[in-house]
Short mmCIF file of C-alpha atoms and ligand atoms in Angstrom, two decimals:
data_model
loop_
_atom_site.label_atom_id
_atom_site.label_comp_id
_atom_site.label_asym_id
_atom_site.label_seq_id
_atom_site.Cartn_x
_atom_site.Cartn_y
_atom_site.Cartn_z
CA MET A 1 -104.06 -42.11 12.98
CA ILE A 2 -106.49 -39.40 13.92
CA ILE A 3 -105.03 -37.10 16.52
CA MET A 4 -107.63 -35.18 18.55
CA ARG A 5 -107.12 -31.68 19.88
CA SER A 6 -106.27 -31.51 23.60
CA ASP A 7 -109.61 -29.74 24.22
CA ALA A 8 -111.71 -32.24 22.24
CA THR A 9 -114.87 -33.29 24.08
CA PRO A 10 -115.94 -36.92 24.63
CA GLU A 11 -118.81 -36.29 22.16
CA GLU A 12 -116.35 -35.21 19.48
CA VAL A 13 -114.29 -38.36 20.08
CA LYS A 14 -117.46 -40.42 19.80
CA GLU A 15 -118.37 -38.79 16.50
CA VAL A 16 -114.94 -39.60 15.03
CA VAL A 17 -115.14 -43.20 16.23
CA ALA A 18 -118.57 -43.56 14.59
CA LYS A 19 -117.20 -42.19 11.33
CA VAL A 20 -114.25 -44.61 11.41
CA GLU A 21 -116.62 -47.54 11.95
CA ALA A 22 -118.93 -46.31 9.22
CA ASN A 23 -115.95 -46.63 6.82
CA GLY A 24 -115.66 -50.32 7.74
CA LEU A 25 -112.43 -49.72 9.67
CA LYS A 26 -111.47 -51.06 13.09
CA VAL A 27 -110.92 -48.55 15.91
CA HIS A 28 -108.02 -48.46 18.33
CA ILE A 29 -108.23 -45.71 20.95
CA SER A 30 -105.23 -44.56 22.89
CA GLU A 31 -105.85 -42.08 25.68
CA GLY A 32 -102.78 -40.04 26.49
CA SER A 33 -102.46 -37.61 29.38
CA GLU A 34 -103.07 -34.68 27.01
CA ARG A 35 -105.09 -35.99 24.11
CA VAL A 36 -106.82 -38.94 22.52
CA ILE A 37 -105.39 -40.66 19.46
CA ILE A 38 -107.72 -42.79 17.38
CA GLY A 39 -106.21 -45.49 15.21
CA ALA A 40 -108.27 -46.35 12.12
CA ILE A 41 -107.21 -49.81 11.00
CA GLY A 42 -108.03 -50.87 7.46
CA ASP A 43 -106.68 -53.15 4.77
CA GLY A 44 -104.81 -50.43 2.88
CA ARG A 45 -107.78 -49.43 0.75
CA PRO A 46 -107.91 -45.65 0.45
CA VAL A 47 -110.25 -43.54 2.56
CA VAL A 48 -111.05 -39.88 2.06
CA ARG A 49 -108.88 -38.18 4.65
CA ASP A 50 -110.75 -34.89 4.80
CA GLN A 51 -113.90 -36.56 6.12
CA PHE A 52 -111.88 -36.89 9.35
CA THR A 53 -109.74 -33.71 9.23
CA LEU A 54 -112.87 -31.59 8.98
CA LEU A 55 -114.65 -33.09 12.00
CA PRO A 56 -114.84 -30.92 15.14
CA GLY A 57 -112.17 -31.74 17.74
CA VAL A 58 -109.73 -33.25 15.20
CA ASP A 59 -106.22 -31.74 15.24
CA ARG A 60 -104.70 -33.70 12.35
CA VAL A 61 -104.74 -36.99 10.51
CA MET A 62 -101.54 -38.90 9.83
CA PRO A 63 -101.45 -41.73 7.30
CA ILE A 64 -99.44 -44.78 8.36
CA SER A 65 -99.52 -46.76 5.09
CA ARG A 66 -97.67 -45.32 2.11
CA PRO A 67 -99.95 -43.87 -0.55
CA TYR A 68 -98.19 -45.85 -3.30
CA LYS A 69 -99.03 -49.45 -2.62
CA LEU A 70 -97.88 -51.47 -5.64
CA ALA A 71 -94.63 -49.50 -5.98
CA SER A 72 -93.65 -49.89 -2.33
CA ARG A 73 -91.23 -52.36 -0.81
CA GLU A 74 -93.82 -53.05 1.89
CA PHE A 75 -95.97 -54.62 -0.83
CA GLN A 76 -93.11 -56.34 -2.68
CA PRO A 77 -89.82 -56.72 -0.76
CA ALA A 78 -87.83 -58.27 -3.64
CA ASN A 79 -86.49 -56.14 -6.50
CA THR A 80 -88.47 -56.02 -9.72
CA THR A 81 -86.31 -57.31 -12.55
CA PHE A 82 -87.06 -57.47 -16.25
CA LYS A 83 -85.13 -58.16 -19.41
CA LEU A 84 -84.70 -55.99 -22.47
CA GLY A 85 -82.42 -57.68 -25.01
CA PRO A 86 -78.98 -57.99 -23.39
CA ALA A 87 -80.01 -55.87 -20.41
CA THR A 88 -81.62 -56.99 -17.16
CA PHE A 89 -83.02 -54.09 -15.19
CA GLY A 90 -83.01 -54.34 -11.39
CA GLY A 91 -80.47 -57.16 -11.04
CA ASP A 92 -76.74 -57.03 -10.39
CA GLN A 93 -76.07 -55.77 -13.92
CA ILE A 94 -75.54 -52.04 -14.47
CA VAL A 95 -77.71 -51.25 -17.50
CA ILE A 96 -76.30 -48.66 -19.87
CA ILE A 97 -78.63 -46.83 -22.23
CA ALA A 98 -76.96 -44.44 -24.66
CA GLY A 99 -77.59 -42.57 -27.88
CA PRO A 100 -78.40 -39.15 -29.21
CA CYS A 101 -80.87 -36.76 -27.63
CA SER A 102 -82.75 -36.67 -30.94
CA VAL A 103 -82.81 -38.96 -33.93
CA GLU A 104 -81.56 -36.61 -36.66
CA SER A 105 -80.82 -38.80 -39.69
CA ARG A 106 -80.16 -42.41 -40.63
CA SER A 107 -76.40 -41.90 -40.80
CA GLN A 108 -76.24 -40.03 -37.48
CA LEU A 109 -78.28 -42.67 -35.67
CA ILE A 110 -76.48 -45.73 -37.08
CA GLU A 111 -73.10 -44.12 -36.43
CA VAL A 112 -73.91 -43.41 -32.76
CA ALA A 113 -75.64 -46.75 -32.28
CA GLU A 114 -72.65 -48.73 -33.48
CA ALA A 115 -70.26 -46.59 -31.44
CA VAL A 116 -72.19 -46.94 -28.17
CA ARG A 117 -72.71 -50.66 -28.65
CA GLU A 118 -68.99 -51.02 -29.26
CA ALA A 119 -68.31 -49.10 -26.03
CA GLY A 120 -70.58 -51.40 -24.02
CA ALA A 121 -74.07 -49.86 -24.07
CA HIS A 122 -76.97 -52.33 -23.90
CA VAL A 123 -79.88 -50.19 -25.05
CA LEU A 124 -80.09 -47.42 -27.68
CA ARG A 125 -81.86 -44.16 -26.87
CA GLY A 126 -83.03 -41.47 -29.30
CA GLY A 127 -85.95 -39.06 -29.34
CA ALA A 128 -88.39 -39.02 -32.26
CA TYR A 129 -90.92 -36.80 -30.49
CA LYS A 130 -89.09 -34.09 -28.56
CA PRO A 131 -90.55 -32.04 -25.70
CA ARG A 132 -88.89 -28.69 -26.45
CA THR A 133 -89.30 -25.56 -24.38
CA SER A 134 -89.61 -23.47 -27.57
CA PRO A 135 -92.16 -24.30 -30.25
CA TYR A 136 -89.60 -23.03 -32.80
CA ALA A 137 -86.90 -25.52 -31.76
CA PHE A 138 -86.42 -28.88 -33.52
CA GLN A 139 -89.40 -31.03 -32.57
CA GLY A 140 -88.03 -34.39 -33.70
CA LEU A 141 -88.58 -36.44 -36.86
CA GLY A 142 -91.76 -38.09 -35.51
CA GLN A 143 -92.82 -41.16 -37.50
CA GLU A 144 -89.63 -41.09 -39.57
CA GLY A 145 -87.61 -41.08 -36.34
CA LEU A 146 -89.46 -44.18 -35.13
CA GLU A 147 -88.71 -45.97 -38.41
CA LEU A 148 -85.03 -45.06 -38.13
CA LEU A 149 -84.92 -46.39 -34.56
CA ALA A 150 -86.40 -49.69 -35.74
CA GLU A 151 -83.79 -49.78 -38.49
CA ALA A 152 -80.99 -49.08 -36.01
CA ARG A 153 -82.25 -51.95 -33.89
CA ALA A 154 -82.22 -54.25 -36.91
CA VAL A 155 -78.68 -53.19 -37.82
CA THR A 156 -77.16 -53.28 -34.31
CA GLY A 157 -79.36 -55.77 -32.46
CA MET A 158 -79.83 -53.24 -29.64
CA PRO A 159 -83.28 -52.69 -28.11
CA VAL A 160 -84.45 -49.08 -28.32
CA VAL A 161 -86.08 -46.65 -25.91
CA THR A 162 -87.80 -43.48 -27.08
CA GLU A 163 -90.05 -40.86 -25.58
CA VAL A 164 -93.80 -40.84 -26.00
CA MET A 165 -95.55 -37.56 -25.24
CA ALA A 166 -99.25 -38.27 -25.81
CA PRO A 167 -101.57 -41.10 -24.78
CA GLU A 168 -102.84 -41.54 -28.34
CA LEU A 169 -99.27 -42.20 -29.53
CA VAL A 170 -98.50 -44.96 -27.01
CA CYS A 171 -99.63 -47.86 -29.25
CA LYS A 172 -97.77 -46.50 -32.25
CA VAL A 173 -94.52 -45.85 -30.37
CA ALA A 174 -94.77 -49.29 -28.72
CA ASP A 175 -94.97 -50.84 -32.22
CA TYR A 176 -91.48 -49.49 -33.01
CA ALA A 177 -89.72 -49.24 -29.64
CA ASP A 178 -88.86 -51.83 -26.99
CA MET A 179 -89.26 -49.41 -24.09
CA LEU A 180 -91.32 -46.24 -23.69
CA GLN A 181 -89.77 -43.19 -22.10
CA ILE A 182 -92.03 -40.83 -20.19
CA GLY A 183 -90.15 -37.57 -19.93
CA ALA A 184 -89.78 -35.21 -17.01
CA ARG A 185 -92.35 -32.77 -18.38
CA ASN A 186 -94.93 -35.52 -18.60
CA MET A 187 -94.29 -37.30 -15.31
CA GLN A 188 -97.68 -36.18 -14.06
CA ASN A 189 -99.58 -36.56 -17.34
CA TYR A 190 -102.05 -39.04 -15.88
CA ALA A 191 -103.71 -39.91 -19.21
CA LEU A 192 -100.26 -40.78 -20.57
CA LEU A 193 -99.33 -42.80 -17.46
CA THR A 194 -102.60 -44.70 -17.75
CA ALA A 195 -101.99 -45.48 -21.45
CA ALA A 196 -98.43 -46.61 -20.65
CA GLY A 197 -99.85 -48.82 -17.92
CA GLU A 198 -102.10 -50.51 -20.45
CA ALA A 199 -99.22 -51.01 -22.91
CA GLN A 200 -97.32 -54.28 -22.85
CA VAL A 201 -93.82 -52.79 -23.02
CA PRO A 202 -91.42 -51.64 -20.29
CA VAL A 203 -91.49 -47.98 -19.29
CA LEU A 204 -88.67 -45.64 -18.29
CA LEU A 205 -90.27 -43.02 -16.06
CA LYS A 206 -88.23 -39.86 -15.56
CA ARG A 207 -88.55 -37.64 -12.53
CA GLY A 208 -90.48 -34.41 -13.04
CA LEU A 209 -88.55 -31.13 -13.10
CA SER A 210 -89.78 -30.21 -9.63
CA ALA A 211 -91.29 -33.48 -8.47
CA THR A 212 -90.76 -34.93 -5.02
CA ILE A 213 -89.78 -38.56 -4.64
CA GLU A 214 -93.25 -39.36 -3.38
CA GLU A 215 -94.85 -37.71 -6.42
CA MET A 216 -92.58 -39.78 -8.66
CA LEU A 217 -93.62 -42.97 -6.89
CA MET A 218 -97.28 -41.99 -7.23
CA ALA A 219 -96.69 -41.54 -10.99
CA ALA A 220 -95.15 -45.03 -11.13
CA GLU A 221 -98.14 -46.30 -9.18
CA TYR A 222 -100.42 -45.20 -12.05
CA ILE A 223 -98.51 -47.38 -14.50
CA LEU A 224 -98.45 -50.35 -12.11
CA ALA A 225 -102.13 -49.93 -11.21
CA HIS A 226 -103.02 -50.21 -14.90
CA GLY A 227 -101.32 -53.58 -15.22
CA ASN A 228 -97.76 -52.86 -16.34
CA ASN A 229 -95.14 -53.81 -13.75
CA ARG A 230 -92.08 -53.36 -15.96
CA VAL A 231 -91.22 -49.84 -14.85
CA ALA A 232 -87.77 -48.35 -14.27
CA LEU A 233 -87.38 -44.98 -12.53
CA CYS A 234 -84.91 -42.34 -13.68
CA GLU A 235 -83.50 -39.47 -11.64
CA ARG A 236 -82.58 -36.72 -14.13
CA GLY A 237 -81.91 -33.77 -11.89
CA ILE A 238 -84.31 -31.38 -10.26
CA ARG A 239 -84.76 -27.64 -10.45
CA THR A 240 -83.11 -25.74 -7.62
CA TYR A 241 -81.81 -22.21 -7.07
CA GLU A 242 -78.44 -23.24 -8.53
CA THR A 243 -77.73 -21.94 -12.03
CA ALA A 244 -74.18 -23.26 -12.62
CA THR A 245 -75.64 -26.49 -13.98
CA ARG A 246 -78.84 -27.15 -15.95
CA ASN A 247 -80.33 -29.11 -13.05
CA THR A 248 -79.16 -30.35 -9.66
CA THR A 249 -78.46 -34.08 -9.55
CA ASP A 250 -80.30 -35.54 -6.60
CA ILE A 251 -77.88 -38.37 -5.80
CA ASN A 252 -79.82 -38.87 -2.55
CA ALA A 253 -82.79 -40.02 -4.60
CA ILE A 254 -80.96 -43.23 -5.56
CA PRO A 255 -80.70 -44.84 -2.10
CA VAL A 256 -83.95 -43.22 -0.97
CA LEU A 257 -85.88 -44.70 -3.90
CA GLN A 258 -84.20 -48.06 -3.44
CA GLU A 259 -85.34 -48.12 0.16
CA LEU A 260 -88.91 -47.17 -0.70
CA THR A 261 -89.49 -49.14 -3.89
CA HIS A 262 -88.60 -52.44 -5.56
CA LEU A 263 -88.42 -50.79 -9.00
CA PRO A 264 -85.01 -50.35 -10.74
CA VAL A 265 -83.46 -46.88 -10.37
CA LEU A 266 -81.38 -45.25 -13.13
CA LEU A 267 -79.67 -41.89 -13.41
CA ASP A 268 -79.39 -39.56 -16.39
CA PRO A 269 -76.17 -37.55 -15.87
CA SER A 270 -76.66 -35.70 -19.19
CA HIS A 271 -79.86 -33.85 -18.27
CA SER A 272 -78.98 -33.67 -14.57
CA THR A 273 -75.84 -31.64 -15.32
CA GLY A 274 -76.44 -30.15 -18.78
CA GLN A 275 -72.71 -30.02 -19.61
CA TRP A 276 -70.65 -32.84 -21.10
CA LYS A 277 -67.71 -32.15 -18.74
CA TYR A 278 -69.73 -33.11 -15.70
CA VAL A 279 -71.43 -36.16 -17.18
CA THR A 280 -68.71 -38.74 -16.42
CA PRO A 281 -68.08 -37.64 -12.79
CA ILE A 282 -71.80 -37.75 -12.05
CA ALA A 283 -72.18 -41.09 -13.84
CA ARG A 284 -69.47 -42.45 -11.53
CA ALA A 285 -71.24 -40.98 -8.50
CA ALA A 286 -74.52 -42.60 -9.54
CA ILE A 287 -73.02 -46.08 -9.77
CA ALA A 288 -71.12 -45.56 -6.51
CA ALA A 289 -74.44 -44.60 -4.88
CA GLY A 290 -76.00 -47.85 -6.08
CA ALA A 291 -77.89 -46.91 -9.25
CA ASP A 292 -79.02 -49.82 -11.41
CA GLY A 293 -78.11 -48.07 -14.64
CA LEU A 294 -77.46 -44.92 -16.63
CA ILE A 295 -79.00 -43.18 -19.62
CA VAL A 296 -76.47 -40.99 -21.39
CA GLU A 297 -76.61 -38.73 -24.44
CA VAL A 298 -73.92 -39.40 -27.05
CA HIS A 299 -73.40 -37.63 -30.40
CA PRO A 300 -70.59 -38.09 -32.93
CA ARG A 301 -70.41 -34.32 -33.55
CA PRO A 302 -72.02 -32.55 -30.58
CA GLU A 303 -71.48 -29.14 -32.20
CA GLU A 304 -73.87 -30.17 -34.97
CA ALA A 305 -76.54 -31.70 -32.72
CA LEU A 306 -80.09 -30.40 -33.19
CA SER A 307 -80.75 -30.71 -29.45
CA ASP A 308 -78.67 -31.04 -26.27
CA GLY A 309 -75.27 -30.96 -28.00
CA GLY A 310 -73.69 -29.23 -25.00
CA GLN A 311 -74.39 -32.17 -22.73
CA SER A 312 -73.63 -34.92 -25.25
CA LEU A 313 -70.48 -37.03 -24.95
CA LYS A 314 -68.45 -37.88 -28.03
CA PRO A 315 -68.24 -41.66 -28.54
CA GLU A 316 -64.63 -41.87 -27.31
CA ARG A 317 -65.49 -40.01 -24.11
CA PHE A 318 -68.48 -42.26 -23.63
CA ALA A 319 -66.17 -45.29 -23.93
CA GLU A 320 -63.97 -43.81 -21.17
CA MET A 321 -67.04 -43.26 -19.03
CA VAL A 322 -68.07 -46.90 -19.44
CA ALA A 323 -64.58 -48.08 -18.47
CA GLN A 324 -64.61 -45.97 -15.30
CA VAL A 325 -68.13 -47.04 -14.39
CA ARG A 326 -67.12 -50.66 -14.91
CA ALA A 327 -64.30 -50.28 -12.36
CA ILE A 328 -66.75 -48.91 -9.79
CA ALA A 329 -69.29 -51.65 -10.56
CA ASP A 330 -66.55 -54.28 -10.06
CA ALA A 331 -65.62 -52.77 -6.71
CA LEU A 332 -69.25 -53.07 -5.63
CA GLY A 333 -69.65 -56.64 -6.87
CA ARG A 334 -71.96 -55.64 -9.72
CA ARG A 335 -71.68 -56.42 -13.39
C1 PEP B 1 -84.48 -36.62 -22.99
O1 PEP B 1 -84.21 -37.73 -22.48
O2 PEP B 1 -84.01 -36.25 -24.09
C2 PEP B 1 -85.32 -35.68 -22.23
C3 PEP B 1 -86.03 -34.74 -22.84
O3 PEP B 1 -85.24 -35.88 -20.90
P1 PEP B 1 -86.09 -35.19 -19.70
O4 PEP B 1 -87.52 -35.58 -19.94
O5 PEP B 1 -85.51 -35.83 -18.47
O6 PEP B 1 -85.85 -33.72 -19.76
MN1 MN B 2 -82.04 -34.48 -24.34
#
């Protein structure tokens, strides 16, 4: 919709109409008592908005279609669902992903994997390539971490999800993992999103540290537009003025995303709070708000963890969390 200024001349209106037609769009003019509004009707293909905003007499241009097409519920009303071992994302099942922040050693990983599977987790998480704020902090075991994840899958039968930080590593990580995680810091790494779109494995896309919901959906759109429709979104807290917690959990994002998109929506209460004490309450809140799953950090000895120990649950606390979440899921008619 192109909204003309109240003092726009008939010539200026004519010029805009000609420009709309030159773009192959149909014109619908509505003449109000104060101003003219020109509807430009297309088939959803993008047009360069500034070619209209910059014309004389134009007040503003308001898009009617959403900028993310493939990710929107307008395009696909039914939920996207996909399977990953015992988990089905986007259905009535609550998918639980759990494991350590970082893969640290064979014994650590197998110990956590068996404990979280026992407690009811469906998918094992663990970082091999870690996006750390400090270059001096533990960066992950890299290739060795990937091999350990594959071993943990063989031992426990659980599919694994791990973060990939660079486009050139997508093929390699996809050889070892069942699902690729794109972390908050890389949500707008468009080369990485494109490579993940070309990969033939599901993607867990985490919300950027300061990303709006629309920016997150545009990031998902990149993956979908490159041919991969197995994408799950993950709210992991956003940066606000609050310092009492590591991030601020945007619980609102769960129903908002579910209204706007057909993609499954998960919540990560570990990164969204940053402290183990708050993880279970926020996990409960997420499921109560309608989330399709959780990704939770678990470590057998959090005090020895090489990353994110403070927000990691011990296995027994994780088992309690699962039991509480199960009660909420039951109340909502979910599995
Ligand atoms: C993680 O899952 O360990 C992680 C680094 O998460 P985020 O990208 O959300 O910070
Ligand atoms: Mn972490």
